[in-house]
Tab-separated table of C-alpha atoms and ligand atoms in Angstrom:
chain	number	residue	atom	x	y	z
A	893	MET	CA	-22.587	-1.579	39.419
A	894	GLN	CA	-23.510	0.906	36.187
A	895	ILE	CA	-21.686	-1.515	34.216
A	896	ASN	CA	-23.197	-4.370	35.240
A	897	LYS	CA	-26.443	-3.292	34.400
A	898	THR	CA	-25.072	-2.672	30.901
A	899	LEU	CA	-23.867	-5.922	30.562
A	900	ASN	CA	-26.855	-7.545	31.980
A	901	SER	CA	-29.204	-5.876	29.429
A	902	ARG	CA	-27.202	-6.870	26.668
A	903	LYS	CA	-29.197	-7.242	23.342
A	904	GLY	CA	-26.362	-7.022	20.507
A	905	VAL	CA	-24.410	-9.873	19.500
A	906	PHE	CA	-20.022	-9.513	20.080
A	907	ILE	CA	-18.239	-11.863	17.622
A	908	SER	CA	-14.540	-11.713	17.681
A	909	PHE	CA	-11.993	-12.875	14.931
A	910	GLU	CA	-8.683	-14.555	16.164
A	911	GLY	CA	-5.150	-16.251	14.853
A	912	GLY	CA	-1.838	-16.004	13.886
A	913	GLU	CA	-0.544	-13.022	11.298
A	914	GLY	CA	-1.947	-13.176	7.581
A	915	VAL	CA	-4.990	-15.598	8.313
A	916	GLY	CA	-7.470	-13.727	6.819
A	917	LYS	CA	-9.395	-12.080	9.603
A	918	SER	CA	-9.893	-8.657	8.138
A	919	THR	CA	-11.488	-10.220	4.565
A	920	GLN	CA	-13.444	-12.525	6.470
A	921	ILE	CA	-14.826	-9.753	8.918
A	922	ASP	CA	-15.787	-7.688	5.675
A	923	LEU	CA	-17.408	-10.531	3.819
A	924	LEU	CA	-19.726	-11.277	6.922
A	925	ARG	CA	-20.258	-7.369	7.555
A	926	LYS	CA	-22.016	-7.140	4.029
A	927	ASP	CA	-23.570	-10.312	4.210
A	928	LEU	CA	-25.094	-9.116	7.774
A	929	ILE	CA	-25.858	-5.394	6.177
A	930	ASN	CA	-27.856	-7.373	3.385
A	931	SER	CA	-29.922	-8.952	6.198
A	932	LYS	CA	-30.743	-5.905	7.427
A	933	PHE	CA	-28.596	-5.980	10.772
A	934	ASN	CA	-27.061	-3.008	12.056
A	935	VAL	CA	-23.150	-3.896	11.939
A	936	VAL	CA	-20.148	-2.424	13.952
A	937	SER	CA	-16.597	-3.586	12.746
A	938	THR	CA	-13.983	-2.540	14.732
A	939	ARG	CA	-10.199	-4.222	15.759
A	940	GLU	CA	-7.452	-4.298	18.228
A	941	PRO	CA	-5.338	-2.842	18.872
A	942	GLY	CA	-7.463	0.124	17.605
A	943	GLY	CA	-10.766	0.943	17.630
A	944	THR	CA	-10.823	4.505	18.892
A	945	LYS	CA	-8.950	7.430	17.299
A	946	GLU	CA	-6.478	7.555	19.999
A	947	ALA	CA	-6.088	3.708	20.180
A	948	GLU	CA	-5.160	3.901	16.581
A	949	GLU	CA	-2.327	6.397	17.377
A	950	LEU	CA	-1.191	3.927	20.049
A	951	ARG	CA	-1.126	1.031	17.553
A	952	LYS	CA	1.562	2.431	15.446
A	953	PHE	CA	3.787	2.074	18.494
A	954	LEU	CA	2.947	-1.749	19.070
A	955	VAL	CA	2.993	-2.834	15.466
A	956	THR	CA	5.785	-1.035	14.149
A	957	GLY	CA	9.545	-0.713	15.047
A	958	ASP	CA	12.061	-2.741	16.961
A	959	GLU	CA	10.527	-6.436	18.008
A	960	LYS	CA	12.171	-5.602	21.527
A	961	ALA	CA	10.595	-2.177	21.785
A	962	TRP	CA	8.426	-3.384	24.657
A	963	ASP	CA	8.486	-6.177	26.604
A	964	PRO	CA	5.238	-8.635	26.947
A	965	PHE	CA	4.339	-7.556	30.474
A	966	SER	CA	4.186	-3.843	29.278
A	967	GLU	CA	2.685	-4.725	25.856
A	968	SER	CA	-0.246	-6.453	28.347
A	969	LEU	CA	-0.965	-3.238	30.110
A	970	ILE	CA	-1.076	-0.926	27.078
A	971	PHE	CA	-3.400	-3.595	25.186
A	972	ASN	CA	-5.491	-3.661	28.243
A	973	ALA	CA	-5.704	0.234	28.100
A	974	ILE	CA	-6.648	0.364	24.760
A	975	ARG	CA	-9.146	-2.360	25.181
A	976	ARG	CA	-10.793	-0.495	28.206
A	977	GLU	CA	-11.256	2.425	26.068
A	978	HIS	CA	-12.531	0.300	22.936
A	979	VAL	CA	-15.283	-1.580	25.450
A	980	ASN	CA	-16.419	1.573	27.161
A	981	LYS	CA	-16.724	3.542	23.711
A	982	ILE	CA	-17.426	1.448	21.266
A	983	ILE	CA	-17.943	-2.340	22.125
A	984	LEU	CA	-20.633	-1.904	24.926
A	985	PRO	CA	-22.655	1.051	23.342
A	986	ALA	CA	-23.048	-0.741	20.299
A	987	ILE	CA	-24.076	-4.150	22.002
A	988	LYS	CA	-26.439	-2.223	24.014
A	989	ASN	CA	-28.241	-0.639	21.042
A	990	GLY	CA	-28.578	-4.211	19.338
A	991	SER	CA	-25.944	-4.277	16.612
A	992	VAL	CA	-23.577	-7.116	15.569
A	993	VAL	CA	-20.152	-6.269	16.761
A	994	LEU	CA	-17.574	-7.681	14.631
A	995	CYS	CA	-13.868	-7.419	16.225
A	996	ASP	CA	-10.589	-8.177	14.837
A	997	ARG	CA	-9.069	-9.501	17.913
A	998	PHE	CA	-9.975	-9.358	21.585
A	999	ILE	CA	-9.018	-10.768	24.747
A	1000	ASP	CA	-7.692	-13.992	23.347
A	1001	SER	CA	-4.934	-12.362	21.592
A	1002	THR	CA	-3.708	-11.167	25.111
A	1003	ILE	CA	-3.857	-14.337	26.369
A	1004	VAL	CA	-1.999	-15.890	23.914
A	1005	TYR	CA	0.728	-13.432	22.534
A	1006	GLN	CA	1.559	-12.096	25.937
A	1007	GLY	CA	0.399	-14.802	28.288
A	1008	LEU	CA	0.790	-18.284	26.849
A	1009	VAL	CA	3.964	-17.327	24.172
A	1010	GLY	CA	4.980	-13.910	26.026
A	1011	GLU	CA	4.877	-15.619	29.648
A	1012	VAL	CA	3.167	-12.895	31.641
A	1013	SER	CA	1.337	-14.437	34.116
A	1014	GLU	CA	-1.971	-15.708	32.531
A	1015	LYS	CA	-3.745	-14.989	36.123
A	1016	ASP	CA	-2.689	-11.278	36.099
A	1017	LEU	CA	-4.062	-10.981	32.378
A	1018	LEU	CA	-7.334	-12.325	33.410
A	1019	GLU	CA	-7.488	-10.458	36.678
A	1020	LEU	CA	-6.648	-7.252	34.641
A	1021	HIS	CA	-9.444	-8.246	32.300
A	1022	LYS	CA	-11.952	-8.495	35.280
A	1023	LYS	CA	-10.750	-5.397	36.767
A	1024	TYR	CA	-10.574	-3.138	33.815
A	1025	CYS	CA	-12.645	-4.763	30.965
A	1026	TYR	CA	-15.659	-6.174	32.939
A	1027	ASN	CA	-14.871	-9.622	31.981
A	1028	LEU	CA	-16.585	-8.951	28.803
A	1029	TYR	CA	-15.887	-12.059	26.534
A	1030	PRO	CA	-17.343	-12.504	22.908
A	1031	ASP	CA	-20.522	-14.714	22.640
A	1032	LEU	CA	-18.434	-16.302	19.907
A	1033	THR	CA	-15.203	-16.305	18.677
A	1034	PHE	CA	-13.753	-17.469	15.254
A	1035	PHE	CA	-9.895	-18.594	15.450
A	1036	LEU	CA	-8.799	-18.801	11.575
A	1037	ASN	CA	-6.122	-21.924	11.764
A	1038	LEU	CA	-3.414	-21.648	8.938
A	1039	PRO	CA	-0.018	-22.777	9.258
A	1040	PRO	CA	2.386	-19.722	9.968
A	1041	GLN	CA	4.421	-20.259	6.963
A	1042	LYS	CA	1.615	-19.589	4.703
A	1043	GLY	CA	0.375	-16.665	6.647
A	1044	LEU	CA	3.662	-14.910	7.170
A	1045	LYS	CA	4.054	-15.216	3.112
A	1046	ARG	CA	0.805	-13.403	2.789
A	1047	THR	CA	1.657	-10.526	5.053
A	1048	LEU	CA	4.700	-9.639	3.053
A	1049	LYS	CA	2.639	-9.530	-0.311
A	1050	ARG	CA	0.409	-6.692	1.818
A	1051	LYS	CA	1.013	-2.715	0.945
A	1052	ASN	CA	1.364	-2.172	4.693
A	1053	ILE	CA	4.503	-3.882	5.566
A	1054	VAL	CA	5.223	-1.307	8.037
A	1055	GLU	CA	3.017	-3.193	10.346
A	1056	ASN	CA	5.831	-6.073	10.913
A	1057	ARG	CA	6.996	-5.680	14.531
A	1058	PHE	CA	5.292	-9.349	15.478
A	1059	GLU	CA	5.742	-10.481	11.766
A	1060	ASN	CA	9.526	-10.303	12.612
A	1061	LEU	CA	9.502	-12.228	15.485
A	1062	GLY	CA	10.257	-15.202	13.155
A	1063	LEU	CA	8.811	-18.543	12.471
A	1064	ASN	CA	9.522	-20.663	15.731
A	1065	TYR	CA	7.463	-17.642	17.585
A	1066	HIS	CA	4.853	-17.987	15.194
A	1067	GLN	CA	4.297	-21.613	15.450
A	1068	LYS	CA	4.000	-20.991	19.322
A	1069	ILE	CA	1.329	-18.625	18.560
A	1070	LEU	CA	-0.645	-21.007	16.507
A	1071	ASN	CA	-0.236	-23.544	19.582
A	1072	GLY	CA	-1.534	-21.051	21.936
A	1073	PHE	CA	-4.685	-20.521	20.145
A	1074	ASP	CA	-5.133	-24.190	19.973
A	1075	THR	CA	-4.708	-24.418	23.381
A	1076	LEU	CA	-7.290	-21.873	23.967
A	1077	GLN	CA	-9.725	-23.269	21.871
A	1078	LYS	CA	-9.396	-26.603	23.579
A	1079	ARG	CA	-10.235	-25.063	26.720
A	1080	ASN	CA	-13.421	-22.920	25.456
A	1081	PRO	CA	-14.864	-25.427	22.952
A	1082	ASN	CA	-18.242	-23.904	23.106
A	1083	ARG	CA	-17.035	-20.214	22.272
A	1084	ILE	CA	-14.292	-20.764	20.148
A	1085	ILE	CA	-14.830	-22.204	17.061
A	1086	LYS	CA	-11.676	-23.433	14.874
A	1087	ILE	CA	-11.879	-22.817	11.135
A	1088	ASN	CA	-9.624	-24.182	8.752
A	1089	ALA	CA	-8.046	-21.076	7.094
A	1090	ASP	CA	-6.537	-22.926	4.168
A	1091	ASN	CA	-9.496	-22.703	2.287
A	1092	THR	CA	-10.857	-20.449	-0.578
A	1093	LYS	CA	-12.329	-17.150	1.151
A	1094	GLU	CA	-15.832	-18.109	-0.030
A	1095	PHE	CA	-15.507	-21.573	1.529
A	1096	ILE	CA	-14.742	-20.257	4.919
A	1097	SER	CA	-17.030	-17.234	4.387
A	1098	ASN	CA	-19.908	-19.539	4.295
A	1099	GLU	CA	-18.834	-21.963	7.141
A	1100	ILE	CA	-18.659	-18.730	9.263
A	1101	SER	CA	-22.033	-17.759	8.120
A	1102	SER	CA	-23.622	-20.898	9.159
A	1103	TYR	CA	-22.430	-20.560	12.827
A	1104	VAL	CA	-23.244	-16.801	12.856
A	1105	LYS	CA	-26.984	-17.513	11.500
A	1106	LYS	CA	-27.263	-20.048	14.415
A	1107	LEU	CA	-26.081	-17.290	17.044
A	1108	LEU	CA	-28.538	-14.806	15.772
A	1109	THR	CA	-31.620	-17.189	15.381
A	1110	ILE	CA	-30.818	-18.092	19.045
A	1111	ASN	CA	-30.419	-14.430	19.956
A	1112	ASP	CA	-33.756	-13.514	18.441
B	1276	LIG	P1	-2.994	-7.631	13.439
B	1276	LIG	O1	-2.061	-7.711	12.553
B	1276	LIG	O2	-3.851	-8.702	13.463
B	1276	LIG	O3	-3.703	-6.312	13.177
B	1276	LIG	O4	-2.654	-7.340	14.669
B	1276	LIG	C1	-1.574	-6.588	15.398
B	1276	LIG	C2	-0.557	-7.244	16.275
B	1276	LIG	O5	-0.955	-7.031	17.474
B	1276	LIG	C3	-0.625	-8.671	16.134
B	1276	LIG	O6	0.806	-9.306	15.814
B	1276	LIG	C4	-1.042	-9.326	17.427
B	1276	LIG	C5	-0.819	-8.316	18.510
B	1276	LIG	N1	-1.531	-8.313	19.413
B	1276	LIG	C6	-1.129	-8.705	20.677
B	1276	LIG	O7	0.158	-8.741	20.639
B	1276	LIG	N2	-2.195	-8.919	21.892
B	1276	LIG	C7	-3.233	-8.275	21.635
B	1276	LIG	O8	-3.958	-8.193	22.765
B	1276	LIG	C8	-3.657	-7.648	20.375
B	1276	LIG	C9	-5.156	-7.375	20.438
B	1276	LIG	C10	-2.681	-7.924	19.363
């Protein structure tokens, strides 16, 4: 009841960024954050798995090490626990105080990685989200669409190549991830905007900004 009241009195805006590996989510979040701060918005930028100190610790276990360390069902339970903490401690308070929340991955990643590709029942995943994360969905989601060959190539160039547990699952796996996001976008065409990420970061950022400006004007 308490939470429903919080959700009903939403003042801020919640935007997530999704896609496969190396599609440029963090670059785009950073550009949008700077743009919004220049326009005097309060911005909270955060990520999953992560967001809280404890969840950042847990992140290490999920994104490093052996590909088979967790099966997709166990993963989905951990992602759900991390998300619950993240929603309670970071996302809902920020929305309530009128901030624009920019989140690198959210529930759509679980539906695609653990559900559509990992074959955990989607009904169970949606049920968990409803039960423990208040069925919270972003107001807007950008799906950055890039062929997995290009995305994986970019991740290899990063300094932090320890975080490669999912990257190591191979091209076929990552093509399925891309198809999964495509499916989800077609099911939610109003919330999820598909962006061609095979472009300059400035071009992509302009496109994203135009959608965000429209959303923020509507929310005024
Ligand atoms: P990142 O590389 O975008 O920071 O994301 C970390 C990895 O975690 C990425 O390979 C996707 C994976 N992931 C899931 O499998 N399920 C989820 O619910 C989330 C949030 C991430």
